[in-house]
Short mmCIF file of C-alpha atoms in Angstrom, two decimals:
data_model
loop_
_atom_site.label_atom_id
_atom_site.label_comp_id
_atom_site.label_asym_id
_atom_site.label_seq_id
_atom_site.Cartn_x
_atom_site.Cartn_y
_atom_site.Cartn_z
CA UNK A 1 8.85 142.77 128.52
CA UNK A 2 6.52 139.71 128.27
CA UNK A 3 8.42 138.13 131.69
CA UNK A 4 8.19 141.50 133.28
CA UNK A 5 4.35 141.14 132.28
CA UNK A 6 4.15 137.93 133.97
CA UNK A 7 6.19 138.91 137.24
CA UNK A 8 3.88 141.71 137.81
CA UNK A 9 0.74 139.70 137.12
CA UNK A 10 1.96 136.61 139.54
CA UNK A 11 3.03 139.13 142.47
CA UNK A 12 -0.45 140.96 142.05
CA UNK A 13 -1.95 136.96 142.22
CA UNK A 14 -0.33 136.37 145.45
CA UNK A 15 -1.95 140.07 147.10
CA UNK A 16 -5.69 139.10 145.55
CA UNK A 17 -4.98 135.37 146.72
CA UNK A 18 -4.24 136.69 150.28
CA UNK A 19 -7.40 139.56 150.11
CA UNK A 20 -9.12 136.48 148.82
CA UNK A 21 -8.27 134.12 151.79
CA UNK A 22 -9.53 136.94 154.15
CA UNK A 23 -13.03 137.46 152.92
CA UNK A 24 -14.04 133.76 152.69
CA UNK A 25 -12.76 133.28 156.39
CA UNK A 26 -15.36 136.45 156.53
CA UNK A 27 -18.00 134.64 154.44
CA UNK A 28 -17.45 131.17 156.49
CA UNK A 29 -17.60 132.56 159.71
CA UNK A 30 -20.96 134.80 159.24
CA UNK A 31 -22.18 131.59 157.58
CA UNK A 32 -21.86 129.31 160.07
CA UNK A 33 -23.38 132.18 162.48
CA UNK A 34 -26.26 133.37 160.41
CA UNK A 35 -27.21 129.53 160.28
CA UNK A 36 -27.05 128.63 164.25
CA UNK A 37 -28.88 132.33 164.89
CA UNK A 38 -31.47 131.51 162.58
CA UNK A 39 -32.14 127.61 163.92
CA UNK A 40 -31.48 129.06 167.51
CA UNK A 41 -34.56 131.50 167.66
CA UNK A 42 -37.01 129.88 165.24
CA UNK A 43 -36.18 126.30 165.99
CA UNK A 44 -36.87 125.81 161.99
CA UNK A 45 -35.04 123.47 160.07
CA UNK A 46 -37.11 124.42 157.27
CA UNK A 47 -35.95 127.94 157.76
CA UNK A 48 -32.46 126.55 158.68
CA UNK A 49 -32.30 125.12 155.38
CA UNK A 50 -33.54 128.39 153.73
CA UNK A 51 -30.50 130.24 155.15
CA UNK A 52 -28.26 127.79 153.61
CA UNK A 53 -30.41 127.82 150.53
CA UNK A 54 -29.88 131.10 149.88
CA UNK A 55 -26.62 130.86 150.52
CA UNK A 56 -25.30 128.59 148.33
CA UNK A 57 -28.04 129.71 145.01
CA UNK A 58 -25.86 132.96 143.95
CA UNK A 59 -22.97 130.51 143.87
CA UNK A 60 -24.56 128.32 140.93
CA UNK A 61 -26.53 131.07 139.25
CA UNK A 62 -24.42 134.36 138.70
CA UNK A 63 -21.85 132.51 137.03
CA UNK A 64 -24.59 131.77 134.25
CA UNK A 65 -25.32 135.24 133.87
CA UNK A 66 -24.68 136.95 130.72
CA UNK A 67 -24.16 139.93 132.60
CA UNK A 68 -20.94 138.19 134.18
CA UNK A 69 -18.92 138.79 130.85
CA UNK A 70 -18.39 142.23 132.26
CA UNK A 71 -17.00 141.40 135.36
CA UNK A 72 -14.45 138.42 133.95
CA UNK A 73 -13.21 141.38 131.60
CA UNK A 74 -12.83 143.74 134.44
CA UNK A 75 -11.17 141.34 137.32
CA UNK A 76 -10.06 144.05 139.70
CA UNK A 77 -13.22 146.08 139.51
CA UNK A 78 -15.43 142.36 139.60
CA UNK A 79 -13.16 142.07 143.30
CA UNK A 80 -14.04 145.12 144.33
CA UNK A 81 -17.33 145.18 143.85
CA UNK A 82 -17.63 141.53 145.23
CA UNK A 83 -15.90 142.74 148.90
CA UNK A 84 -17.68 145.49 149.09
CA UNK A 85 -21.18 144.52 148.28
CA UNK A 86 -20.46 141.37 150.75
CA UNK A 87 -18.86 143.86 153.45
CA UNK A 88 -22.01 146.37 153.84
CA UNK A 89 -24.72 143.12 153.88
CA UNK A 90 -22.64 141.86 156.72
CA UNK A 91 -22.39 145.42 158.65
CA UNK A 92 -26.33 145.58 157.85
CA UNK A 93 -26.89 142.21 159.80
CA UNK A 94 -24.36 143.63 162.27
CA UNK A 95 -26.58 146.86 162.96
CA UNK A 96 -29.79 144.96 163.01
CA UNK A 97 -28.34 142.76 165.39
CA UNK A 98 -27.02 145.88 167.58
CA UNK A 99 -30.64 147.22 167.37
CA UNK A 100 -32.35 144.04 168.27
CA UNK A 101 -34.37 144.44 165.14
CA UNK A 102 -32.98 141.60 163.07
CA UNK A 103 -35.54 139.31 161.95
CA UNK A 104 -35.38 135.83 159.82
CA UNK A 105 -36.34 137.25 156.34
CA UNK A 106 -33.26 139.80 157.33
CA UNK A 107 -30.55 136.90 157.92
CA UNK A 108 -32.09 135.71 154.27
CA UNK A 109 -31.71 138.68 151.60
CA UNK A 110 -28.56 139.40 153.40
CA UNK A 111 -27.23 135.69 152.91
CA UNK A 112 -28.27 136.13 149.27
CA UNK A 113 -26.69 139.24 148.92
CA UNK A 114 -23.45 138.32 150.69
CA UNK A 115 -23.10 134.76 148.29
CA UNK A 116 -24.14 136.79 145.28
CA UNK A 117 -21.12 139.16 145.97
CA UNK A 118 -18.67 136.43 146.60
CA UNK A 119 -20.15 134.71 143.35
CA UNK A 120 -18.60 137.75 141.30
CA UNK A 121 -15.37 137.83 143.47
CA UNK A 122 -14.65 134.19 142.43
CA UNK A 123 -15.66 134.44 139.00
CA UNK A 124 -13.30 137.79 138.90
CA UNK A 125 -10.48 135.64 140.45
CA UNK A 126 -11.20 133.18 137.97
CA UNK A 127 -11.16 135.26 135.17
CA UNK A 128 -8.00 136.81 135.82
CA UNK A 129 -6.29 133.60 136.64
CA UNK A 130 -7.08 132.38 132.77
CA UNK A 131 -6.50 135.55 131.38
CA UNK A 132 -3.10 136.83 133.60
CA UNK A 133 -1.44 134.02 134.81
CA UNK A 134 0.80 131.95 132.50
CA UNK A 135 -0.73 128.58 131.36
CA UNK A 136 2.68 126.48 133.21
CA UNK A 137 1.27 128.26 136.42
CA UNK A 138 -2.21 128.47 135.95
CA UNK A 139 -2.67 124.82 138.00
CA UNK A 140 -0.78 126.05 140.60
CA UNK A 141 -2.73 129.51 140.85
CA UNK A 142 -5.94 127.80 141.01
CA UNK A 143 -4.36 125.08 143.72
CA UNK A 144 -3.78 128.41 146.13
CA UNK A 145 -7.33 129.10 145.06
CA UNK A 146 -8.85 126.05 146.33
CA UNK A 147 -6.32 125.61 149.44
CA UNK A 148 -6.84 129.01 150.68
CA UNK A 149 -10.81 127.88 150.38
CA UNK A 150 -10.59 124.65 152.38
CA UNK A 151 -8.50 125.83 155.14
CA UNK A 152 -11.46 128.57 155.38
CA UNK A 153 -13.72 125.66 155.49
CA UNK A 154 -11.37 124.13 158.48
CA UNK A 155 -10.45 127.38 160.19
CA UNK A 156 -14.01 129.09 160.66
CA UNK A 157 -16.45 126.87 162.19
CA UNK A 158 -14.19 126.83 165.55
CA UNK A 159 -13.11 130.33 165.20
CA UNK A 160 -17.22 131.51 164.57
CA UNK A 161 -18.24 128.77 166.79
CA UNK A 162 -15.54 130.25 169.79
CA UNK A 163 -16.74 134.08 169.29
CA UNK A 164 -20.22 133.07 169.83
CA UNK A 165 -19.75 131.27 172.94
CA UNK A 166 -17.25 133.37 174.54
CA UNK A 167 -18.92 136.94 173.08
CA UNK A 168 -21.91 137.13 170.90
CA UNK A 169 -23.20 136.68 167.14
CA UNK A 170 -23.13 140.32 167.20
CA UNK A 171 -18.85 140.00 167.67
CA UNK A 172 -19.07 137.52 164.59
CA UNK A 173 -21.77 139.87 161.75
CA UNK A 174 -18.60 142.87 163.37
CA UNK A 175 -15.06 140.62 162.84
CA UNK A 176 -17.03 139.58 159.42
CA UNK A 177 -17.32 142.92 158.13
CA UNK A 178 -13.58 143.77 159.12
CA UNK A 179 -12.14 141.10 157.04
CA UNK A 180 -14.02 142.62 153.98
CA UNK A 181 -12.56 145.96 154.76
CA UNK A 182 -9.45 144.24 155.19
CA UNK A 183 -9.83 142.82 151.97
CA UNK A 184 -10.34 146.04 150.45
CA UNK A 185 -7.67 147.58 151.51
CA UNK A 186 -5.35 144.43 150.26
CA UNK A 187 -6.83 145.21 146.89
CA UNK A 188 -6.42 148.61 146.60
CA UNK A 189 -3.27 148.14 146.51
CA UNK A 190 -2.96 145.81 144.23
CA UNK A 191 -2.00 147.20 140.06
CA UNK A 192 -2.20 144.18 137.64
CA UNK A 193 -0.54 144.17 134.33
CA UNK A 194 -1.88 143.69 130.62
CA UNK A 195 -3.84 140.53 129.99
CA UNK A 196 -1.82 137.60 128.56
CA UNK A 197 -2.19 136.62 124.75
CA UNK A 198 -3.79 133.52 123.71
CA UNK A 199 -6.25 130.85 124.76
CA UNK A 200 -7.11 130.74 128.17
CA UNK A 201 -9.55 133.44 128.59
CA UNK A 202 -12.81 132.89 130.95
CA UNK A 203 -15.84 130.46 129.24
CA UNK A 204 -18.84 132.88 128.01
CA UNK A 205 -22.20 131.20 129.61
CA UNK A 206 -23.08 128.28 127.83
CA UNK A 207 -25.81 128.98 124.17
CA UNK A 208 -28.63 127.36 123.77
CA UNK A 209 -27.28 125.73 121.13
CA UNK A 210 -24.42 123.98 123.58
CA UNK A 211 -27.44 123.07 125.67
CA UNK A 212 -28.85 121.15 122.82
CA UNK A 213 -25.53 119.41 121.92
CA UNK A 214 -24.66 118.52 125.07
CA UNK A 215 -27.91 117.01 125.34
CA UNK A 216 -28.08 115.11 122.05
CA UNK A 217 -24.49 113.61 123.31
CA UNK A 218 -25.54 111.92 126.80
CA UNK A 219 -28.71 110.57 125.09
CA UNK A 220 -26.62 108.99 122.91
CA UNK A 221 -24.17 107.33 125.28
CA UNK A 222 -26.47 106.38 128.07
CA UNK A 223 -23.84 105.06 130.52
CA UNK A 224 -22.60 108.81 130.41
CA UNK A 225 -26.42 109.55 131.21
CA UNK A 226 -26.60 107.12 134.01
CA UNK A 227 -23.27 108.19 135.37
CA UNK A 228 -24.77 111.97 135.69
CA UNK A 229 -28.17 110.84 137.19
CA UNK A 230 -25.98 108.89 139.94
CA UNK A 231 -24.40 111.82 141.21
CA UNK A 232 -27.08 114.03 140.52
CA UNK A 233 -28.82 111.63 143.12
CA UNK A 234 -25.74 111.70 145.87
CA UNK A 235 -26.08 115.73 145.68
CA UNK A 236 -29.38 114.98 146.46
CA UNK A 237 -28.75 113.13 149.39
CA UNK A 238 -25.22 115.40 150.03
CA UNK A 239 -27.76 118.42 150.20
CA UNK A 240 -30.36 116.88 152.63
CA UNK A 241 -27.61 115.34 155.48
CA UNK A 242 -25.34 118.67 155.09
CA UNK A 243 -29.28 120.56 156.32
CA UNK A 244 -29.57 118.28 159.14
CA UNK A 245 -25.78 118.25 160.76
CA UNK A 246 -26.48 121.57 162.39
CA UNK A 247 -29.88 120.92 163.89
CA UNK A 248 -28.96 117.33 164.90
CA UNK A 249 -25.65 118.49 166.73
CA UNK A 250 -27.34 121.14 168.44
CA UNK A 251 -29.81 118.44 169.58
CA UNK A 252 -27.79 117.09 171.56
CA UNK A 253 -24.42 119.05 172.60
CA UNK A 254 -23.49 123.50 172.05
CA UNK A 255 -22.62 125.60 169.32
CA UNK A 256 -18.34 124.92 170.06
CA UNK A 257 -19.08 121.43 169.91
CA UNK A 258 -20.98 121.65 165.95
CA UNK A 259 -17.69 124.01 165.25
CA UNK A 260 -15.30 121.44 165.40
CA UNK A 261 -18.24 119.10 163.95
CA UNK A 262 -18.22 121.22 160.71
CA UNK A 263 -14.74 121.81 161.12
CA UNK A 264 -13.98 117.78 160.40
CA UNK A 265 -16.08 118.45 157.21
CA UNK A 266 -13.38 121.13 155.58
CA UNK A 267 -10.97 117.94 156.92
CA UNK A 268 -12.31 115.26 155.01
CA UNK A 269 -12.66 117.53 151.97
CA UNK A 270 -8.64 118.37 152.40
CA UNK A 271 -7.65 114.67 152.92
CA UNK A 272 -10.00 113.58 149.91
CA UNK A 273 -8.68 116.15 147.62
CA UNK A 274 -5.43 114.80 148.31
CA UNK A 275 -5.95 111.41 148.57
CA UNK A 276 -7.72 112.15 145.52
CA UNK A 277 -4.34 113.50 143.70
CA UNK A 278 -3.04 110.59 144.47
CA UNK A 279 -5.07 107.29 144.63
CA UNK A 280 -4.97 106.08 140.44
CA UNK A 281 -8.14 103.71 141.57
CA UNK A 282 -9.33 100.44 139.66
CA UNK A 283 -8.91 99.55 136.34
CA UNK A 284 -12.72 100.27 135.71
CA UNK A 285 -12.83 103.89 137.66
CA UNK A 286 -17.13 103.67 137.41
CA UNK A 287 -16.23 100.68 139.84
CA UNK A 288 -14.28 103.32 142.41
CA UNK A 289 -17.32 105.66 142.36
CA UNK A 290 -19.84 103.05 142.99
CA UNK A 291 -18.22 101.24 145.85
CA UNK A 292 -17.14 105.04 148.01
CA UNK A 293 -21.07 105.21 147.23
CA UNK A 294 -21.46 101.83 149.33
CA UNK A 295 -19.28 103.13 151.94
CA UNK A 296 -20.75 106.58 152.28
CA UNK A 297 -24.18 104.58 152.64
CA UNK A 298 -22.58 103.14 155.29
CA UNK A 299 -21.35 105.75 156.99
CA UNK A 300 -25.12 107.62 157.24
CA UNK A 301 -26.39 104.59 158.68
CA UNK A 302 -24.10 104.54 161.11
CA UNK A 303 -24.52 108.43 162.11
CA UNK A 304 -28.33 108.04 162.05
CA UNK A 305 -27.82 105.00 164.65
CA UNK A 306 -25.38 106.10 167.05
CA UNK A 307 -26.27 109.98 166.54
CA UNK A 308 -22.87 110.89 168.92
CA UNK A 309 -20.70 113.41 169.08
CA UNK A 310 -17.53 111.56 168.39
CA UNK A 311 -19.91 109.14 165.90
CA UNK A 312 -21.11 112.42 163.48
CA UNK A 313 -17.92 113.76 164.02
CA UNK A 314 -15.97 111.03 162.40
CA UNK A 315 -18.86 109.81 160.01
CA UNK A 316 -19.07 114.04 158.57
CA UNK A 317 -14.76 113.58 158.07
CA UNK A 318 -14.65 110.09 155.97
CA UNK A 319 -17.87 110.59 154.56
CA UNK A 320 -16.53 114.22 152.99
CA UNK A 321 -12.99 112.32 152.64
CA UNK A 322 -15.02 110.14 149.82
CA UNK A 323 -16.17 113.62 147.66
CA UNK A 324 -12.67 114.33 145.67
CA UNK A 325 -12.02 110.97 145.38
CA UNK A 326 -15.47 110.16 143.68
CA UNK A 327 -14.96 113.13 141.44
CA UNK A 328 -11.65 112.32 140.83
CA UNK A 329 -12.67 109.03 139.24
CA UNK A 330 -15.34 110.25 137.45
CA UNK A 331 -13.88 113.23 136.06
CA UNK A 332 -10.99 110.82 134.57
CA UNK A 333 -14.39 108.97 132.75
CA UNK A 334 -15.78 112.22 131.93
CA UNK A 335 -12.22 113.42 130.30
CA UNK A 336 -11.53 110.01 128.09
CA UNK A 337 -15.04 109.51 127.18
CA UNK A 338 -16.08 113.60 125.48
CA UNK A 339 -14.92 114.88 122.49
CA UNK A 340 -12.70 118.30 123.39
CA UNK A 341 -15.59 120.22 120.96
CA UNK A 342 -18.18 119.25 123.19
CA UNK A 343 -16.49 119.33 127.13
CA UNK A 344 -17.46 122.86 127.63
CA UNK A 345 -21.36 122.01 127.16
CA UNK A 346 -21.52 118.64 128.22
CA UNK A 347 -19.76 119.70 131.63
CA UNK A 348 -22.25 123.00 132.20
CA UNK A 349 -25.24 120.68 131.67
CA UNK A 350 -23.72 118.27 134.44
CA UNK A 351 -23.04 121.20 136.41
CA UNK A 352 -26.25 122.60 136.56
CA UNK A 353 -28.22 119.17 137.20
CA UNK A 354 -25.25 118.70 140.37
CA UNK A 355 -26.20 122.10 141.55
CA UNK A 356 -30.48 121.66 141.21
CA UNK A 357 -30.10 118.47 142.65
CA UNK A 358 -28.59 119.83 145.63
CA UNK A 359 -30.68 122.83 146.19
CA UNK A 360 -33.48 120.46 146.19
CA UNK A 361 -32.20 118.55 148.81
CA UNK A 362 -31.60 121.46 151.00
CA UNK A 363 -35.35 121.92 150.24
CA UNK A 364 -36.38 119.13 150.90
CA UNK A 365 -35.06 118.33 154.34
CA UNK A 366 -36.67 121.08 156.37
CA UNK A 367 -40.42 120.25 156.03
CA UNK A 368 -39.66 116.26 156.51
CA UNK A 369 -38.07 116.82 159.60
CA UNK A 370 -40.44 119.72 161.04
CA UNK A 371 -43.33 117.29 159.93
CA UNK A 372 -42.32 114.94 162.79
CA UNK A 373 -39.34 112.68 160.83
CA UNK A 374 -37.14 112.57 163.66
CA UNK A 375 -33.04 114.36 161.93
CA UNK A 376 -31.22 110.48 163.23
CA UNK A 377 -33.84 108.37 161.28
CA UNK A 378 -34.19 110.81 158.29
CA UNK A 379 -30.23 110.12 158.12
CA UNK A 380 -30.30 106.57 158.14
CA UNK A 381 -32.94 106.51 155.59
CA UNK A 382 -30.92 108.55 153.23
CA UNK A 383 -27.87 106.18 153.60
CA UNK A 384 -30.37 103.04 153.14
CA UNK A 385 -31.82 105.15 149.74
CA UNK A 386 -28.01 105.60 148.72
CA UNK A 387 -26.97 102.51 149.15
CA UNK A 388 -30.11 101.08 147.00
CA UNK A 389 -29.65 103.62 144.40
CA UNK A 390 -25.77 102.53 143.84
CA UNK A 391 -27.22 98.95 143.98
CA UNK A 392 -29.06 99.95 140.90
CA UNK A 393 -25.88 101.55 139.59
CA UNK A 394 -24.25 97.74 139.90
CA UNK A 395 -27.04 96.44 138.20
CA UNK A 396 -27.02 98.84 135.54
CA UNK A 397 -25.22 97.05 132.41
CA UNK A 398 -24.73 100.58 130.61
CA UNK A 399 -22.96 102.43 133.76
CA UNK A 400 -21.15 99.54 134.84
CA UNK A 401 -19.62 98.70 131.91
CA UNK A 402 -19.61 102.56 130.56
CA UNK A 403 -15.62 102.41 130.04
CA UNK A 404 -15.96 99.91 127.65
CA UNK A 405 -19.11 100.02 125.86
CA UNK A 406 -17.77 103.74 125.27
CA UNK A 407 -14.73 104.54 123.16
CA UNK A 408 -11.97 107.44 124.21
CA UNK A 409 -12.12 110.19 122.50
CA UNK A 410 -9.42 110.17 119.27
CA UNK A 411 -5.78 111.19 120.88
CA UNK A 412 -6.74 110.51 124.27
CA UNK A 413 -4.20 110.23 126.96
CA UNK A 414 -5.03 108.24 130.15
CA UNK A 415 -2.11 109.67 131.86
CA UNK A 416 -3.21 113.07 131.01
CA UNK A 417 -6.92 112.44 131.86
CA UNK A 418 -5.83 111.05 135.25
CA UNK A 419 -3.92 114.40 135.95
CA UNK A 420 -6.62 116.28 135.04
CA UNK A 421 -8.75 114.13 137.06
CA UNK A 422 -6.54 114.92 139.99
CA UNK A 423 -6.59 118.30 140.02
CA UNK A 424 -9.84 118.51 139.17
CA UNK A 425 -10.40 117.14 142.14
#
């Protein structure tokens, strides 16, 4: 009975994997449009940014809500409710758009409400993955997960890119909304079985109380600290150059040629994740991190000086390539160095200074470079600020030696932490 169970639950995986591939080719490509439609007629970056803003906020928020413990109970109706909501905000843009009365604030609640739909579709997918799938397949299940969204990432900037230049945005908002209703229909026929006994179900939002201990912990191991500041900082910087690719491409060349542009980005994320499953690093992994922060430095420097097509093209693929690999490393510290009691807390307090510090950066972008910074020089200057920042980091005594100033935690495995370091990644 229990294999039956688990036969059921993987084949009704593989349908919501598929539904799920679908509608974040939908969400890419209506991203990627919304953005270039907004920059296009206001000629913003500020309001540029905002459209990404609000596209990426439901994405760190809803899965703090309380409220969410609903939806992670009830997966299917959490995926419904996620395509749907996301499929009539993107036939609302679509009939706007038809009736020439879309306007910017328009592109803006829809982008929230579109992201904050997905947001419960992939914590619904999540959900069911802990609580349906069994734990020998679970890594897998969330591998097709995070495939199915980088190939998105790869896929739709071209394909957006292509129906805007050879029809209209209006083609884009309509194919959008079709793979929701596509989506739909994959799900509806989709039955799931029981949920699976044992550990493994979905994390609750984090208490106040896990606040608190989480923060009592990196006070007291200040390396850890300094280790989350640093990357709090390169989200910072990841958030500001990811605002000014669009404008800065569209500076210079079309909308087909930024496609392929972003396109390279989903590439170097694929190759780093990879590379990232692979690559075991230096004996001192803080040392990995800190010198892929040197070379990313590098890499903006050399995009804001020769601001090309074939230049930004290759700088967006390695400098994206560096991301898993980075987090691979430091998830391996992260894993060795907490106690199991307190890796729940410690990671949603690192998680929500990652996500902050990138919002701000989208923030902060858009008035600097409609206040007369020129998008080439604003890029340089964030390489030259990461590059002096990771400095610091080498001259930091309690981050560069944070592996051994730091003990593992009791029945640590460093084989173990590097696997789960890898797929982390």
């Amino acid at each position: 009975m229990a294999q039956h169970t688990e036969q059921r639950n993987e084949r009704a995986f593989t349908a919501i994997w598929l539904a799920q591939c679908i509608s974040f080719l939908g969400f890419e490509i209506v991203g990627f449009a919304a953005g270039v439609w907004v920059y296009q007629h206001t000629r913003s970056v500020l309001l540029f940014a905002l459209t990404v803003f609000f596209n990426v906020l439901p994405l760190a928020l809803v899965p703090r809500l309380a409220q969410m413990r609903v939806v992670r109970r009830h997966q299917r109706l959490g995926m419904v409710l996620g395509e749907a909501g996301a499929g009539i905000s993107t036939l609302a843009l679509a009939a706007l758009l038809f009736s020439g009365k879309l306007e910017t604030w328009h592109v803006f609640v829809a982008r929230l409400a579109i992201a904050s739909s997905c947001a419960i579709q992939r914590e619904s997918l999540s959900s069911a993955i802990q609580q349906r799938i069994a734990e020998p397949r679970r890594a897998r299940a969330n591998g097709m997960v995070d495939i199915g969204r980088v190939i998105g990432m790869i896929v739709s900037p071209p394909l957006s890119a292509v129906l805007i230049t050879g029809f209209d945005f209006e083609s884009v908002f309509w194919a959008g909304s079709a793979t929701y209703l596509l989506s739909l229909v994959t799900l509806a026929g989709v039955t799931m079985g029981p949920l699976q006994s044992g550990p493994g179900v979905a994390s609750t939002p984090q208490s106040s109380e896990g606040r608190k201990r989480a923060r009592s912990f990196l006070v007291a191991h200040p390396g850890l600290l300094c280790l989350m500041l640093f990357f709090a900082f390169t989200n910072l910087v990841m958030g500001v150059v990811s605002v000014l690719l669009t404008p800065l491409v569209l500076g210079f060349s079309s909308i087909l040629t930024l496609g392929f542009v972003a396109s390279a980005a989903g590439g170097g994320v694929l190759i780093g994740s990879v590379l990232g499953g692979r690559i075991r690093g230096p004996a001192q992994r803080v040392h990995g991190v800190l010198a892929l922060s040197v070379v990313q430095a590098v890499f903006l420097v050399v995009g804001g000086l020769m601001p090309t097509t074939p230049v930004i093209t290759l700088v967006t693929f390695l400098f994206l390539c560096c991301v898993p690999i980075m987090v691979s490393f430091a998830q391996g510290i992260w894993k060795s160095k907490v106690p199991e009691a307190l890796e729940k807390d410690v990671l949603a307090v690192r998680e929500g200074i990652a996500w902050c510090a990138l919002l701000l950066g989208y923030l902060v972008a858009g008035p600097l470079v409609d206040h007369g910074i020129e998008i080439p020089r604003l890029i340089a200057s964030s390489g030259v600020a990461l590059l002096l920042i990771t400095i610091v980091g080498f001259l930091q005594p309690r981050l560069r030696r944070v592996e051994k100033e730091i003990r593992d935690t009791a029945g640590h495995d460093p084989s173990e932490a590097s696997a789960h370091a890898d797929e982390t990644a």
